[in-house]
Coordinates of C-alpha atoms and ligand atoms in Angstrom, one line a residue:
M23 CA 0.0 0.0 0.0
Y24 CA 1.2 3.5 -0.9
K25 CA 0.5 6.6 1.2
I26 CA 1.5 9.8 -0.5
F27 CA 1.5 13.2 1.2
E28 CA 2.4 16.7 0.1
T29 CA 5.0 17.4 2.6
V30 CA 7.7 15.8 4.7
D31 CA 5.9 17.1 7.8
E32 CA 2.7 15.1 6.8
V33 CA 4.8 12.0 6.1
S34 CA 6.4 12.2 9.5
R35 CA 3.2 12.8 11.3
Y36 CA 1.6 9.8 9.6
T37 CA 4.6 7.5 10.3
A38 CA 4.9 8.7 13.9
Q39 CA 1.2 8.0 14.4
R40 CA 1.5 4.5 13.0
L41 CA 4.3 3.8 15.5
L42 CA 2.3 5.3 18.3
D43 CA -0.7 3.3 17.4
K44 CA 1.4 0.1 17.5
I45 CA 2.9 1.0 20.9
K46 CA -0.5 1.8 22.4
A47 CA -2.1 -1.4 21.0
T48 CA 0.9 -3.6 21.9
P49 CA 2.9 -2.0 24.9
A50 CA 5.4 -4.9 24.7
A51 CA 6.0 -4.5 21.0
V52 CA 9.3 -5.3 19.4
L53 CA 10.2 -2.4 17.0
G54 CA 12.8 -2.4 14.3
L55 CA 14.2 1.1 14.0
A56 CA 16.0 2.9 11.3
T57 CA 18.4 5.9 11.1
G58 CA 19.1 8.5 8.4
S59 CA 17.9 12.0 7.8
T60 CA 14.4 10.8 6.8
M61 CA 13.8 9.5 10.3
E62 CA 14.8 12.6 12.1
P63 CA 11.4 14.4 11.7
V64 CA 9.6 11.1 12.3
Y65 CA 11.3 10.6 15.7
A66 CA 10.7 14.3 16.6
Q67 CA 7.0 13.8 15.9
L68 CA 6.9 10.6 17.8
L69 CA 8.6 12.1 20.9
Q70 CA 6.2 15.0 20.8
H71 CA 3.1 12.7 20.8
M72 CA 4.7 10.4 23.4
Q73 CA 5.4 13.3 25.8
Q74 CA 2.0 14.8 25.4
L75 CA 0.2 11.5 26.0
A76 CA 2.7 10.2 28.6
V77 CA 3.0 6.9 26.7
D78 CA 4.5 4.0 28.7
V79 CA 7.4 2.5 26.9
S80 CA 8.8 0.4 29.7
Q81 CA 7.9 -2.8 28.0
L82 CA 9.0 -1.9 24.5
T83 CA 12.0 -3.7 22.9
T84 CA 13.9 -2.1 20.0
F85 CA 16.4 -3.5 17.4
N86 CA 18.2 -1.1 15.1
L87 CA 18.8 -2.1 11.5
D88 CA 22.5 -1.3 11.1
E89 CA 25.7 0.3 12.3
Y90 CA 29.0 1.3 10.8
I91 CA 32.0 -0.9 11.5
G92 CA 34.8 0.9 13.3
L93 CA 32.7 3.7 14.9
S94 CA 32.3 3.7 18.7
A95 CA 28.9 4.4 20.3
D96 CA 30.0 7.9 21.2
H97 CA 31.2 8.8 17.6
P98 CA 28.7 11.5 16.4
Q99 CA 28.2 9.7 13.1
S100 CA 27.6 6.3 14.6
Y101 CA 24.0 5.1 14.5
N102 CA 24.2 4.4 18.2
F103 CA 24.9 8.0 18.8
Y104 CA 22.1 9.0 16.4
M105 CA 19.5 6.9 18.2
Y106 CA 20.3 8.2 21.6
Q107 CA 20.4 11.8 20.3
H108 CA 17.1 11.6 18.4
L109 CA 15.1 9.1 20.5
F110 CA 16.5 7.1 23.4
N111 CA 17.8 9.9 25.5
H112 CA 14.3 11.3 25.6
L113 CA 12.4 8.1 26.5
N114 CA 12.4 5.9 29.5
L115 CA 13.3 2.7 27.7
P116 CA 15.1 0.1 29.8
A117 CA 18.6 -0.2 28.4
Q118 CA 18.5 -4.0 28.3
R119 CA 15.7 -3.8 25.8
V120 CA 17.5 -1.5 23.4
H121 CA 19.6 -3.3 20.7
L122 CA 22.0 -1.9 18.2
P123 CA 24.6 -3.9 16.2
D124 CA 28.1 -3.4 17.7
G125 CA 30.4 -1.8 15.2
L126 CA 33.4 -2.5 17.4
A127 CA 32.6 -6.2 18.2
S128 CA 35.9 -8.2 18.3
H129 CA 34.2 -11.4 17.0
I130 CA 32.0 -9.8 14.4
E131 CA 30.6 -13.0 12.8
E132 CA 29.4 -14.2 16.2
A133 CA 28.0 -10.8 17.0
C134 CA 26.0 -10.9 13.7
Q135 CA 24.6 -14.4 14.5
S136 CA 23.7 -13.3 18.0
Y137 CA 21.9 -10.2 16.7
S138 CA 19.5 -12.2 14.5
A139 CA 19.1 -14.8 17.3
A140 CA 18.2 -12.0 19.7
I141 CA 15.5 -10.7 17.4
Q142 CA 14.0 -14.2 17.2
A143 CA 14.3 -14.8 20.9
A144 CA 12.4 -11.5 21.5
G145 CA 9.5 -13.0 19.4
G146 CA 10.4 -11.3 16.1
L147 CA 9.8 -7.8 15.0
D148 CA 6.2 -6.5 15.3
L149 CA 7.0 -3.5 13.1
Q150 CA 10.0 -2.6 11.1
L151 CA 10.6 1.0 10.1
L152 CA 12.8 1.4 7.0
G153 CA 14.3 4.2 4.9
I154 CA 15.8 3.5 1.5
G155 CA 19.2 4.3 0.0
S156 CA 19.3 6.0 -3.4
N157 CA 20.6 2.7 -4.8
G158 CA 17.6 0.8 -3.3
H159 CA 19.4 -0.5 -0.2
I160 CA 17.4 -1.3 2.9
G161 CA 19.3 -1.3 6.2
F162 CA 22.8 -1.6 4.6
N163 CA 21.8 -4.5 2.4
E164 CA 23.4 -3.3 -0.9
P165 CA 22.3 -4.5 -4.4
Q166 CA 22.9 -8.2 -4.9
T167 CA 22.5 -9.1 -1.2
C168 CA 20.9 -12.5 -0.9
F169 CA 17.2 -12.2 0.1
N170 CA 17.8 -15.1 2.6
S171 CA 20.4 -13.1 4.5
R172 CA 20.6 -12.7 8.3
T173 CA 22.6 -10.1 10.1
H174 CA 25.9 -9.8 8.3
V175 CA 28.9 -7.6 7.5
V176 CA 28.7 -5.6 4.2
E177 CA 31.1 -3.6 2.2
L178 CA 29.4 -0.3 1.4
S179 CA 28.9 0.5 -2.2
A180 CA 30.5 3.5 -3.8
Q181 CA 27.1 5.2 -4.1
T182 CA 26.3 4.7 -0.4
R183 CA 29.6 6.1 0.6
I184 CA 29.0 9.1 -1.6
D185 CA 25.4 9.6 -0.2
N186 CA 26.4 9.1 3.4
G187 CA 29.7 11.1 3.0
R188 CA 27.6 14.3 3.6
F189 CA 27.5 13.4 7.3
F190 CA 31.3 13.1 7.6
A191 CA 33.9 15.9 7.5
D192 CA 35.2 14.5 4.2
Q193 CA 34.4 11.5 2.0
S194 CA 37.5 9.5 3.1
Q195 CA 36.1 9.3 6.6
T196 CA 33.0 7.5 5.6
P197 CA 33.4 3.9 6.9
S198 CA 33.8 1.2 4.2
H199 CA 31.9 -1.5 6.1
A200 CA 28.9 -1.9 8.2
I201 CA 26.8 -4.5 10.0
T202 CA 23.2 -4.8 8.9
M203 CA 20.2 -6.9 9.7
G204 CA 19.7 -9.2 6.8
I205 CA 16.8 -9.1 4.3
L206 CA 15.2 -12.2 5.8
D207 CA 15.3 -10.6 9.3
I208 CA 13.5 -7.6 7.8
L209 CA 11.0 -9.7 5.8
E210 CA 10.1 -11.6 8.9
A211 CA 8.7 -8.5 10.6
K212 CA 4.9 -8.7 10.9
E213 CA 4.5 -5.2 9.6
I214 CA 6.9 -2.9 7.6
I215 CA 6.7 0.8 6.9
L216 CA 9.2 2.2 4.4
V217 CA 9.5 6.0 4.3
A218 CA 11.2 8.0 1.5
T219 CA 11.1 11.8 1.1
G220 CA 12.8 14.4 -1.1
P221 CA 14.3 14.6 -4.6
N222 CA 17.2 12.2 -3.9
K223 CA 14.6 9.4 -3.6
T224 CA 12.5 10.2 -6.7
Q225 CA 14.4 7.9 -9.2
I226 CA 14.7 4.9 -6.9
M227 CA 11.0 5.0 -5.9
A228 CA 10.0 5.0 -9.6
Q229 CA 12.5 2.1 -10.2
L230 CA 11.1 0.2 -7.2
Y231 CA 7.5 0.7 -8.4
D232 CA 8.3 -1.0 -11.8
S233 CA 10.9 -3.5 -10.6
P234 CA 10.2 -7.2 -10.3
I235 CA 11.4 -8.9 -7.1
D236 CA 15.1 -8.9 -7.8
E237 CA 18.2 -9.0 -5.7
A238 CA 19.7 -6.2 -7.9
L239 CA 17.2 -3.9 -6.1
P240 CA 17.1 -4.9 -2.4
A241 CA 13.9 -3.0 -1.5
S242 CA 12.1 -5.1 -4.1
A243 CA 12.2 -7.9 -1.6
L244 CA 9.5 -6.0 0.3
K245 CA 7.0 -6.6 -2.5
Q246 CA 6.4 -10.1 -1.2
H247 CA 5.5 -8.8 2.3
P248 CA 1.8 -9.1 3.2
N249 CA 1.8 -5.9 5.4
L250 CA 3.9 -3.2 3.8
T251 CA 3.2 0.5 3.7
I252 CA 5.3 2.8 1.5
V253 CA 5.0 6.4 2.7
L254 CA 6.2 9.1 0.3
D255 CA 6.1 12.8 0.0
R256 CA 5.2 14.4 -3.3
E257 CA 8.9 14.8 -4.4
A258 CA 9.8 11.2 -3.8
A259 CA 6.6 10.1 -5.6
A260 CA 7.1 12.5 -8.5
L261 CA 7.9 9.8 -11.1
L262 CA 5.3 7.3 -10.0
P263 CA 2.7 6.6 -12.7
E264 CA -0.5 8.5 -12.6
H265 CA -2.6 5.5 -11.6
A266 CA -0.3 4.8 -8.7
L267 CA -0.7 8.3 -7.4
K268 CA -4.5 8.2 -7.8
S269 CA -4.9 5.0 -5.8
A270 CA -2.4 5.9 -3.1
V271 CA -4.1 8.1 -0.6
Ligands
GLP4 C1 21.6 4.8 5.4 C2 21.0 3.7 6.3 C3 19.7 3.3 5.7 C4 18.8 4.5 5.4 C5 19.5 5.3 4.3 C6 18.8 6.5 3.9 O1 22.4 4.3 4.4 N1 21.8 2.6 6.4 O2 19.0 2.5 6.7 O3 17.6 4.1 4.9 O4 20.8 5.7 4.9 O5 19.1 7.6 4.6 P1 18.5 9.0 4.5 O6 17.2 9.0 5.2 O7 19.5 9.9 5.2 O8 18.3 9.3 3.1

């Protein structure tokens, strides 16, 4: 299902409301969380609603999608830092229920296996929030990642390093590798919300709309999911065919 809104603000309100509804309906929900600039206004809206409504998050469990290898939790560009800055520092979530891949793990393969196992031990993801890379990656699952993958180490593509280089002082500081939940981990979520906004996502959203399910476009794996919502602003949806736009909202 597509939901298309005029503005980023409306996209973020809608997405935050979906998260809030899930938390209210299922206080012990297991949430899969994402990072990236798309999610910043979503988390800002979510926090605002949560504070106004005094929502109890003490039973929630969270698993983040991915993390750069080689960045410590206190590095300002690590996803760990991002999540505390934008969400966790402002919520009363028990620390033992917050999970992020460890970009400094000494036994990285074991850490990957334990991460997927921990998701399963928690009962699986009730709702997975996703952004999308301009090359169609979800989490850090780059093109040609096997759709049966579990949490694993990836080498970031040149495109991803260029895109994400904007967050680093210079391109050469963008990490070359990351840990990401696998595509199968993501697909096993009971519900998935993919959010894309702005002109940098226009091309890939049009490509995704037309694409068959194909490992060359990681987000196309989501087309086989029974409970997927794709939330776009007008810019990201600009090249979708007219009939898709009409049936979207
Ligand atoms: C990174 C993350 C992805 C995210 C993507 C889009 O590469 N690993 O999970 O979806 O960026 O980020 P942005 O929202 O900044 O465009």
